[in-house]
Coordinates of C-alpha atoms in Angstrom, one line a residue:
X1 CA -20.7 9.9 49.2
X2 CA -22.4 10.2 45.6
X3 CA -21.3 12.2 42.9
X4 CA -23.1 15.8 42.9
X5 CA -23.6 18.2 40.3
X6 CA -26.3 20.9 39.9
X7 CA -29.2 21.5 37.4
X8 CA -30.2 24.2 35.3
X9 CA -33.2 25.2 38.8
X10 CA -29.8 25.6 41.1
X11 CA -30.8 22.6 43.0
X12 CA -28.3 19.2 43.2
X13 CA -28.7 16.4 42.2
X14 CA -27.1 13.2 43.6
X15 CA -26.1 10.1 41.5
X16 CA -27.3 10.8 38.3
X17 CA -30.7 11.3 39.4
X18 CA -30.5 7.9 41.3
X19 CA -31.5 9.2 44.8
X20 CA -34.5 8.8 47.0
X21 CA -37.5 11.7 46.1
X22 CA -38.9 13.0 49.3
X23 CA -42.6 12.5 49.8
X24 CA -42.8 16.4 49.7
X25 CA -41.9 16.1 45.9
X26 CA -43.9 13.0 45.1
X27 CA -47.4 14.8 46.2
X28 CA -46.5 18.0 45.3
X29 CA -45.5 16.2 41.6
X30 CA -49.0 14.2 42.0
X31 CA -51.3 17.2 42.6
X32 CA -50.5 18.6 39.2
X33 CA -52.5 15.9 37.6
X34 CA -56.0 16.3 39.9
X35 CA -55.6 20.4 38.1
X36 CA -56.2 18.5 35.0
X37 CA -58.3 16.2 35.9
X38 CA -61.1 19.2 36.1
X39 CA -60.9 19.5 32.7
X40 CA -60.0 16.3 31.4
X41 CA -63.1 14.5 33.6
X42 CA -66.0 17.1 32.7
X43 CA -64.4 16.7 28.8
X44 CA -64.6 12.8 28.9
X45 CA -68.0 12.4 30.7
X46 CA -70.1 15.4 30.5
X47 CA -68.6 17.3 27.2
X48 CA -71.1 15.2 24.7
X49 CA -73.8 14.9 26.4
X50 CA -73.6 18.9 27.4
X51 CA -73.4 19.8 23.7
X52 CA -76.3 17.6 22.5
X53 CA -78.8 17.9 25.7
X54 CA -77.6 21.5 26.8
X55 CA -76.5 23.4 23.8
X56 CA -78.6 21.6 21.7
X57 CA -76.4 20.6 18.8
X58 CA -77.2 17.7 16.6
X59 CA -74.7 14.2 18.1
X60 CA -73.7 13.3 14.2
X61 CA -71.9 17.4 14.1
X62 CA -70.7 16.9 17.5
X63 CA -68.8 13.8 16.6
X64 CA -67.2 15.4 13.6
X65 CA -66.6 18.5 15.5
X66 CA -65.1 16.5 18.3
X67 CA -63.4 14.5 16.0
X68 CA -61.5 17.2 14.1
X69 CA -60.5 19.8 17.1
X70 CA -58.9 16.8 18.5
X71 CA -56.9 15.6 15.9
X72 CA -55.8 19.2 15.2
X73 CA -55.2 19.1 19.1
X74 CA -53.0 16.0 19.0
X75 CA -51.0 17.4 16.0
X76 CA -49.7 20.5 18.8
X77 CA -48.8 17.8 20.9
X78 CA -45.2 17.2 19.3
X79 CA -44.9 20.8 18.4
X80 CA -45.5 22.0 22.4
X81 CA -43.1 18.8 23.2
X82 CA -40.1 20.5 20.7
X83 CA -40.8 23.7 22.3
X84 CA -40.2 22.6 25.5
X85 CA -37.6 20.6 25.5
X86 CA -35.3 23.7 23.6
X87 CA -36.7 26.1 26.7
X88 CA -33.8 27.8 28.6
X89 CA -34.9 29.6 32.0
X90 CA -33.2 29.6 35.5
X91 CA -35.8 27.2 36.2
X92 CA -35.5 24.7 33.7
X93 CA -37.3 23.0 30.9
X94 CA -40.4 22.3 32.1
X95 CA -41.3 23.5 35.1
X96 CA -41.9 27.1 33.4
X97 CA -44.9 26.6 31.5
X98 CA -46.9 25.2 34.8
X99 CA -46.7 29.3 35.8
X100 CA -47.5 30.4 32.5
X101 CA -50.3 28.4 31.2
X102 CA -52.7 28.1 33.7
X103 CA -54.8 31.3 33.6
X104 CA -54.8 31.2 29.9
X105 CA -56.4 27.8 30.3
X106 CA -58.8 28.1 33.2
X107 CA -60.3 31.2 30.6
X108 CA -60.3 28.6 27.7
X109 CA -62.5 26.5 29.9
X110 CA -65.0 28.9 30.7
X111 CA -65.6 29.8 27.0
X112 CA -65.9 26.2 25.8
X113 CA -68.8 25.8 28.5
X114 CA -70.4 28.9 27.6
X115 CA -73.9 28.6 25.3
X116 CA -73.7 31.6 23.2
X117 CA -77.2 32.9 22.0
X118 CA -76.6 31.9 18.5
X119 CA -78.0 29.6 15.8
X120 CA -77.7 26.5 15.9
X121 CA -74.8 27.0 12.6
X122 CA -73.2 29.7 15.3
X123 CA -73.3 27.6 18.3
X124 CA -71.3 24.9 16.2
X125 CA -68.8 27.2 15.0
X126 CA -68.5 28.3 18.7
X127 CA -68.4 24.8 20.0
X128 CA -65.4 24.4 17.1
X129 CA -63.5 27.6 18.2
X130 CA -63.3 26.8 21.7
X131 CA -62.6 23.9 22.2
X132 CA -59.5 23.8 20.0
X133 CA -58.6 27.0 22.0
X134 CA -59.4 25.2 25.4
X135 CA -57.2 22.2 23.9
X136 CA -54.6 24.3 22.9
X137 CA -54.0 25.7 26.0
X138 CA -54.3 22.4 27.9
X139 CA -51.6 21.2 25.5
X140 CA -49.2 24.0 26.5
X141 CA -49.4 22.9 30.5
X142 CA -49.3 19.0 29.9
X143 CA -46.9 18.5 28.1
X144 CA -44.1 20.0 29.9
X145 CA -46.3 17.9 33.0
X146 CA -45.6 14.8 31.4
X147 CA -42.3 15.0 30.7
X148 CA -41.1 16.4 33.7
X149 CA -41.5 12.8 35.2
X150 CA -39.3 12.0 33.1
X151 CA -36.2 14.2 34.3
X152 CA -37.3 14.1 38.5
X153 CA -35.1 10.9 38.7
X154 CA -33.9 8.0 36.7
X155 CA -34.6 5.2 38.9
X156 CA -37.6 3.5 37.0
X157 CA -39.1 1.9 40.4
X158 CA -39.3 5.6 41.9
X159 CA -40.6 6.7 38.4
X160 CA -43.3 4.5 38.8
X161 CA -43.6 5.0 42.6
X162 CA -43.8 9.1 41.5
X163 CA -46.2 8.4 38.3
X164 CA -48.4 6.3 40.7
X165 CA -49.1 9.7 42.7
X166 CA -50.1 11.6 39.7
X167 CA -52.6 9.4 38.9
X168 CA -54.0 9.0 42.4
X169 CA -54.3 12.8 42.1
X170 CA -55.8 12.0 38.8
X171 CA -58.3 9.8 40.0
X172 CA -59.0 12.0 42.7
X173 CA -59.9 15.1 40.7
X174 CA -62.3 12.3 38.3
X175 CA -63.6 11.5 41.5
X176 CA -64.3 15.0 42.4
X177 CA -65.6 16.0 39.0
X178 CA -67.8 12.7 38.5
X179 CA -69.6 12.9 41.7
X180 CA -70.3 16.8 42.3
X181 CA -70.3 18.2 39.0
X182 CA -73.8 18.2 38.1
X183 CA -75.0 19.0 41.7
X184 CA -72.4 22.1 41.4
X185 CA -74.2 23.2 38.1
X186 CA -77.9 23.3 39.5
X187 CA -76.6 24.8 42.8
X188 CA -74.5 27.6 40.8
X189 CA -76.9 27.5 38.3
X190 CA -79.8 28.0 40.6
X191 CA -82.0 26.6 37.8
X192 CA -80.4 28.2 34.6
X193 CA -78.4 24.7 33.4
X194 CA -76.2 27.1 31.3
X195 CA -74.8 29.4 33.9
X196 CA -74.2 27.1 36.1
X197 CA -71.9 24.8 34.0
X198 CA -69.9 28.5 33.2
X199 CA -69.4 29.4 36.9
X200 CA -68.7 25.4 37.7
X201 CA -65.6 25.1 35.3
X202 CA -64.7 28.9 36.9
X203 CA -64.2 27.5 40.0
X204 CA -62.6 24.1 38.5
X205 CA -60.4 26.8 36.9
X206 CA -59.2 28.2 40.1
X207 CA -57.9 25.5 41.9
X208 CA -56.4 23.8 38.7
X209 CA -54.2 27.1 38.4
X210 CA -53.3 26.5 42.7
X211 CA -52.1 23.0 41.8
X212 CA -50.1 23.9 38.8
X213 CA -48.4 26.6 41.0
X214 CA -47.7 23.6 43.8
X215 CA -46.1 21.5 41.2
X216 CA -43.7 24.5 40.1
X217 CA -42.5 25.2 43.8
X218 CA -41.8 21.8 44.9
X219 CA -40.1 20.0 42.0
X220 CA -36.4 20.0 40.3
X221 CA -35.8 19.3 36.9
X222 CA -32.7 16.6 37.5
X223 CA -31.5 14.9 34.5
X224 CA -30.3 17.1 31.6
X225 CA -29.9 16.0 27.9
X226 CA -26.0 14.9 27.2
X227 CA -23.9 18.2 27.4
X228 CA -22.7 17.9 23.4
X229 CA -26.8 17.3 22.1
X230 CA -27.5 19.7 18.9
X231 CA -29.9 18.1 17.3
X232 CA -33.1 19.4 15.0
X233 CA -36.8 18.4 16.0
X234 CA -36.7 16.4 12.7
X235 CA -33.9 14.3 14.2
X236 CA -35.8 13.9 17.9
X237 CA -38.8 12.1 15.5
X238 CA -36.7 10.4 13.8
X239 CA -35.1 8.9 16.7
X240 CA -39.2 7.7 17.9
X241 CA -39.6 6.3 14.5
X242 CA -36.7 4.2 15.5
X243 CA -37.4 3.5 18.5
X244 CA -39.7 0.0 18.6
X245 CA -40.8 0.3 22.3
X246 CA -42.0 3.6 21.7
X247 CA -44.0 2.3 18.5
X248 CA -45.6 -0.2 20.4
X249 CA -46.7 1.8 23.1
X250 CA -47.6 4.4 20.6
X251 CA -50.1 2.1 19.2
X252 CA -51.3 0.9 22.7
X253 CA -52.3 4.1 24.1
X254 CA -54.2 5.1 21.1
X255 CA -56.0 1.7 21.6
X256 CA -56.5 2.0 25.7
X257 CA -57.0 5.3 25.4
X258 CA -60.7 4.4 22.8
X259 CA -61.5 2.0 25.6
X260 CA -61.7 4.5 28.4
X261 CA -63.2 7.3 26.9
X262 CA -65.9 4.9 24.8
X263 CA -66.7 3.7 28.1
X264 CA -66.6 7.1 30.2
X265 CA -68.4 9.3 28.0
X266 CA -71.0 6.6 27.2
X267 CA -71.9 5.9 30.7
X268 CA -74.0 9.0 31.1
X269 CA -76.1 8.0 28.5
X270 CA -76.1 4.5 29.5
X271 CA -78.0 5.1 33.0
X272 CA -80.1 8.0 31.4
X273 CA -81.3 6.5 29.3
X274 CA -80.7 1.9 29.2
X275 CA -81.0 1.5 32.3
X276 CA -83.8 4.4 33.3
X277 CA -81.8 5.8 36.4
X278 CA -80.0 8.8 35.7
X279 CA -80.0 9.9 39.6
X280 CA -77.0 7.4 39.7
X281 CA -74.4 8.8 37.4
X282 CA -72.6 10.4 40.4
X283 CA -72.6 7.2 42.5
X284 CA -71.3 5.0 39.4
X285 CA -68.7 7.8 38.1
X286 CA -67.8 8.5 41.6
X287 CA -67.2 4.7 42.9
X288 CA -65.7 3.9 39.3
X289 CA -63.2 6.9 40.1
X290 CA -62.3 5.7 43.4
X291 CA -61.3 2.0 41.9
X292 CA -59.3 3.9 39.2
X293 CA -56.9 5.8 42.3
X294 CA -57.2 2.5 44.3
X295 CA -55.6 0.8 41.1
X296 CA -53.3 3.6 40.4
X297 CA -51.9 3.4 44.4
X298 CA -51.4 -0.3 43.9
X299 CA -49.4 -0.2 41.4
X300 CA -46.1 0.2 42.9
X301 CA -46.9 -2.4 45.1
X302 CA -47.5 -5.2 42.4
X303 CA -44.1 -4.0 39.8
X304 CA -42.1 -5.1 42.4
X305 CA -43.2 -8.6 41.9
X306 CA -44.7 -8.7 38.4
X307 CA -43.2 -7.4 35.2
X308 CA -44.8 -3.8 33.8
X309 CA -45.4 -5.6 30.3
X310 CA -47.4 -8.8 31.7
X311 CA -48.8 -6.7 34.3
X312 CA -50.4 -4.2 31.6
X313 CA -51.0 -7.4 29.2
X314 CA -53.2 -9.7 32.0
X315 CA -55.1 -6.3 33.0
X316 CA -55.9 -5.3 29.6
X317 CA -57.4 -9.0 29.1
X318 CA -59.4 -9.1 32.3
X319 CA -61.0 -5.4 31.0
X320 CA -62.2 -6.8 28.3
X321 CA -63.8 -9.4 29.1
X322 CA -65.3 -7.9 32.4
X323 CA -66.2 -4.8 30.4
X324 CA -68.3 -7.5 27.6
X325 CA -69.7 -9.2 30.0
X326 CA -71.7 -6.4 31.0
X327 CA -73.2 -6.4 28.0
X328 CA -75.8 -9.7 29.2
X329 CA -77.2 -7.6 32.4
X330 CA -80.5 -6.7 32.0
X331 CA -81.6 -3.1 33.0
X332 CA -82.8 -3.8 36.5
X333 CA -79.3 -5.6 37.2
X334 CA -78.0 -1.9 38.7
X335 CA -75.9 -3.6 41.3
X336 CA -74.2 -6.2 39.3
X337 CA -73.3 -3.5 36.8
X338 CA -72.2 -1.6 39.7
X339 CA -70.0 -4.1 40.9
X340 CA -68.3 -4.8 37.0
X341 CA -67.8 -1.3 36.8
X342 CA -66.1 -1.6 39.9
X343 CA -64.1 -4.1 38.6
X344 CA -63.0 -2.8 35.5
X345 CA -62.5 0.5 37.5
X346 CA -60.0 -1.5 39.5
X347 CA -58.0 -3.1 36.5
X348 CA -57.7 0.1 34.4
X349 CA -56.5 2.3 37.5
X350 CA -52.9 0.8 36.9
X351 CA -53.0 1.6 33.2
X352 CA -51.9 5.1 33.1
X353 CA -48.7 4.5 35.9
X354 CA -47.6 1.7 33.7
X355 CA -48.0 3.6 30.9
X356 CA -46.0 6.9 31.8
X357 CA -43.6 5.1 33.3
X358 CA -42.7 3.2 30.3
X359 CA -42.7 6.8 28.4
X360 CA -39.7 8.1 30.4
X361 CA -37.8 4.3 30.0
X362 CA -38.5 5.1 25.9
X363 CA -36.6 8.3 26.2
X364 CA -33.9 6.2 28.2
X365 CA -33.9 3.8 25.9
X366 CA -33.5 6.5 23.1
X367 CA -30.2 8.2 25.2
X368 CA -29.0 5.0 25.4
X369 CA -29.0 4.3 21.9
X370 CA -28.5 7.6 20.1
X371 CA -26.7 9.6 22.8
X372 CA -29.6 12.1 22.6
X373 CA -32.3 12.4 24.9
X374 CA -35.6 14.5 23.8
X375 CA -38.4 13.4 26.9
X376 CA -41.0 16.0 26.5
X377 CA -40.8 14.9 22.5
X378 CA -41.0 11.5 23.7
X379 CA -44.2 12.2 25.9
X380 CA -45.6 14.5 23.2
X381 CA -46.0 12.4 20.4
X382 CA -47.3 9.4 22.8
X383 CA -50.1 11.5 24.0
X384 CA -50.6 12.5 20.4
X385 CA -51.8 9.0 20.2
X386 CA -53.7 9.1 23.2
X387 CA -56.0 12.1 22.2
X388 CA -56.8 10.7 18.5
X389 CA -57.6 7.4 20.6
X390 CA -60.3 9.7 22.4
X391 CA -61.4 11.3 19.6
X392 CA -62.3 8.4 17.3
X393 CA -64.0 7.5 20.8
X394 CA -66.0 10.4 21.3
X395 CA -67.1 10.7 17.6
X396 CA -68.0 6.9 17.3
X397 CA -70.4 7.4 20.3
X398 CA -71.6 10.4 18.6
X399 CA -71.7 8.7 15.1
X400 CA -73.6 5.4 16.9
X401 CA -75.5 7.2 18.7
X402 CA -76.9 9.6 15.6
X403 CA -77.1 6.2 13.6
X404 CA -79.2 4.2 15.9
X405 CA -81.8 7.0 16.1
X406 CA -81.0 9.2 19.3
X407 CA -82.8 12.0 20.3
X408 CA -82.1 13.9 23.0
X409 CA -84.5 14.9 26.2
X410 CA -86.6 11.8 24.9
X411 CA -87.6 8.0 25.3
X412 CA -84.9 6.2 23.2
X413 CA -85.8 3.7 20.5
X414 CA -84.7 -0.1 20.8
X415 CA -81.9 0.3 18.4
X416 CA -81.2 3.4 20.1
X417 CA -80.8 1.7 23.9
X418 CA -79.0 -1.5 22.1
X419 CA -76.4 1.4 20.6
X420 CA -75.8 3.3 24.2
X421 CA -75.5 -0.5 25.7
X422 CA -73.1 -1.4 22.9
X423 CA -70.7 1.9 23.8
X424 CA -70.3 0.6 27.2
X425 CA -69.5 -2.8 27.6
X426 CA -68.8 -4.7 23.7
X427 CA -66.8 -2.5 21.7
X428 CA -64.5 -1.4 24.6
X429 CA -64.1 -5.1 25.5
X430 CA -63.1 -5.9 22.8
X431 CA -60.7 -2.8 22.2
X432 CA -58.6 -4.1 25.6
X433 CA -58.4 -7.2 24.3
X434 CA -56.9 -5.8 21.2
X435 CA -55.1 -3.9 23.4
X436 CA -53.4 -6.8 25.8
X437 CA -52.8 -8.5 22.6
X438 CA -50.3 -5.2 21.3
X439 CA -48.6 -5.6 24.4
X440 CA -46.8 -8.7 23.8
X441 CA -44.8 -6.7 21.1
X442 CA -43.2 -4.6 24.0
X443 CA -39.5 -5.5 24.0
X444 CA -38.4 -3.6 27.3
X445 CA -39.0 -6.0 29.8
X446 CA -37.8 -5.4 33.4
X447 CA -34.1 -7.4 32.4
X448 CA -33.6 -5.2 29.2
X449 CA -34.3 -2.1 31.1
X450 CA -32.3 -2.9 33.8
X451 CA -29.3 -3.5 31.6
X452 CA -29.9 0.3 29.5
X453 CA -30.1 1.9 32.7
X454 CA -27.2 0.6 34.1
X455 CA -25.2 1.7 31.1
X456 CA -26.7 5.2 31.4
X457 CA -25.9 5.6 34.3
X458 CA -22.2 4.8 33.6
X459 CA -22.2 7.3 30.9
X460 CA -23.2 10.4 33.0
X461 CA -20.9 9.4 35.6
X462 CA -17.7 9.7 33.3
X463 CA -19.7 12.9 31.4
X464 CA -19.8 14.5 34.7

């Protein structure tokens, strides 16, 4: 029989965190992520184009605005991370902050799709105001999310096998969000375009808030920090500093992470305005969603036979240059671009498994060397990376898009339609190559993991 001991939730846990999860755990885990994919799908394709062609604020101050709440975000990311991993409550770490974040956040929401009757000045200074709020609180929820992946168990197949769910969840709640979103604005709305994107994110609100109360009642927080940790939040960065797999995939999610939003948020325009048919932005986002979840649920599958790090290498490289070749379809060519995006949709969709996976091996890989463990630091400052990817993504299609001569509500310019086609398929192609090209700086291959888990493992067997 294992060794048992019990967590700081008063569940057990049996062989260091080593056992099987029940499927129970894995979806109710998963769900979590389609709550904040609600907000994190309407921000990345519909945020933009709502403050130029709704609100009716100029693209070059949206960028900068966008821009600067996000790097302000990003900078709460290893502060909330700190934060939670010092939390002490008879349900652990991180499962707390589920339960006490989420009304604050569905609020947020509602105010950063609100169109105040201001002046264009005001209306800026409310677009700046809210969305940092909305961030903020968004920030306090997923965080504690991400890392709790990281403490559910220890075995890094069942880590991605659980991760994998999340982002099938994800994908889902895109899904959702991409196809029904701007048919649940005119049908809330009943023709006033500003009510009905306040009473859409309401709703969105309200079943984000059920699945973050799922995710609290069917998971156990598992693996502890070593009994003897006392260390200072200067120490836990310290240790990520030092920490070379973490640096590289520090640097590779800010990269990815330009490549997906660049490519989401410029697809609206794209259709509305290239390619003359903005009646399909629900079918593309949709369909592109559903490859995303079809990659994500694959995933699992192909680690078994291919290593993360050339897995995530070759896909990078195949995004790019499907995602470039786009770029020599003409604007009649709906269903080839169709199929690319389909494509890409596909190769992407095991990105963000791979990805958060190799998070909670980097706070392994920190135990193993340190003897302290910090994994909701470890997550933290990785997505820190990840939201000042998407905001140097979302400001340089603002930025392009204010340089080449975009007005909203109107017939685009050349320059203009050569910028929007641009967004989508070149630069982003050329970012995953960058991308797949970072990768082969990873140094925790499949063998090297193995070896630090193995050793870890040891460790908390004596300890306990």
């Amino acid at each position: 029989m294992p060794h048992q001991t019990t967590d700081t939730a008063g569940t057990r846990r049996a062989g260091g965190g080593h056992a099987p999860l029940r499927l129970r755990e894995k979806l109710g885990y998963g769900i979590g992520d389609f709550g904040f994919n609600l907000y994190w799908a309407n921000i990345s394709a519909f945020l933009l184009i709502f403050y130029t062609d709704v609100m009716g604020l100029a693209a070059a101050a949206v960028g900068t605005m966008m821009l600067v709440t996000k790097i302000v975000d990003a900078i709460t990311d290893p502060l909330m991370g700190a934060i939670a991993d010092r939390t002490r409550s008879r349900w652990g770490r991180f499962r707390p902050w589920l339960l006490w974040g989420a009304l604050p956040l569905a609020a947020a929401g509602v105010l950063t799709w609100t169109v105040p009757d201001l002046d264009e000045g005001g209306k800026l200074l409310w677009a700046y105001a809210t969305f940092s709020l909305m961030m903020l609180a968004y920030t306090v929820l997923s965080m504690p999310y991400s890392a709790l992946s990281g403490v559910i168990t220890a075995d890094s197949q069942q880590r991605t096998t659980l991760i994998s769910f999340r982002f099938i969840a994800a994908f889902a709640g895109t899904t959702l969000v991409n196809w029904l979103t701007l048919d649940l604005v005119r049908w809330l709305g009943g023709g006033d375009e500003a009510l009905g994107w306040q009473l859409t994110l309401g709703a969105y609100g309200a079943v984000a808030a059920a699945c973050f109360l799922a995710v609290f009642l069917t998971t156990r927080e598992r693996i502890q920090p070593p009994p003897q940790q006392r260390s200072a939040v200067r120490q836990d960065m310290l240790d990520l500093l030092r920490n070379r797999p973490w640096l590289v995939l520090f640097a590779l999610a800010l990269i990815i992470m330009i490549t997906i939003v660049m490519r989401s948020g410029s697809l609206v325009y794209y259709l509305k305005y290239y390619v003359g048919r903005p009646e399909l932005t629900g079918l593309f986002l949709g369909a592109y969603s559903v490859a995303l979840a079809v990659g994500a649920a694959l995933t699992p599958l192909m680690t078994r036979y291919v290593d993360k790090k050339c897995l995530l290498m070759w896909l990078m490289a195949g995004v790019g240059v499907a995602s470039s070749a786009m770029y020599f379809l003409p604007a009649d060519a709906v269903w080839t671009m169709f199929a690319l995006n389909l494509l890409i949709g596909l190769m992407l969709g095991p990105k963000s498994p791979l990805a958060f996976s190799m998070y909670a091996d980097c706070a392994d890989y920190t135990e193993w060397r340190t003897g302290r463990r910090a994994t909701a630091m470890t997550f933290a400052a990785a997505t820190f990376s990840q939201k000042l990817g998407g905001a140097m993504a979302s400001a340089g299609i603002a930025w392009l898009l204010a340089a080449m001569g975009y007005v909203a509500n109107q017939a685009q310019s050349e320059a203009s339609r050569t910028g929007i086609a641009l967004l989508l398929t070149v630069i982003p192609g050329a970012v995953a190559l960058l991308a797949a090209w970072v990768m082969r700086f990873y140094p925790l291959d499949d063998a090297a993991l193995a070896r630090v888990q193995a050793e870890l493992q040891q460790r908390r067997e004596t300890q306990a």
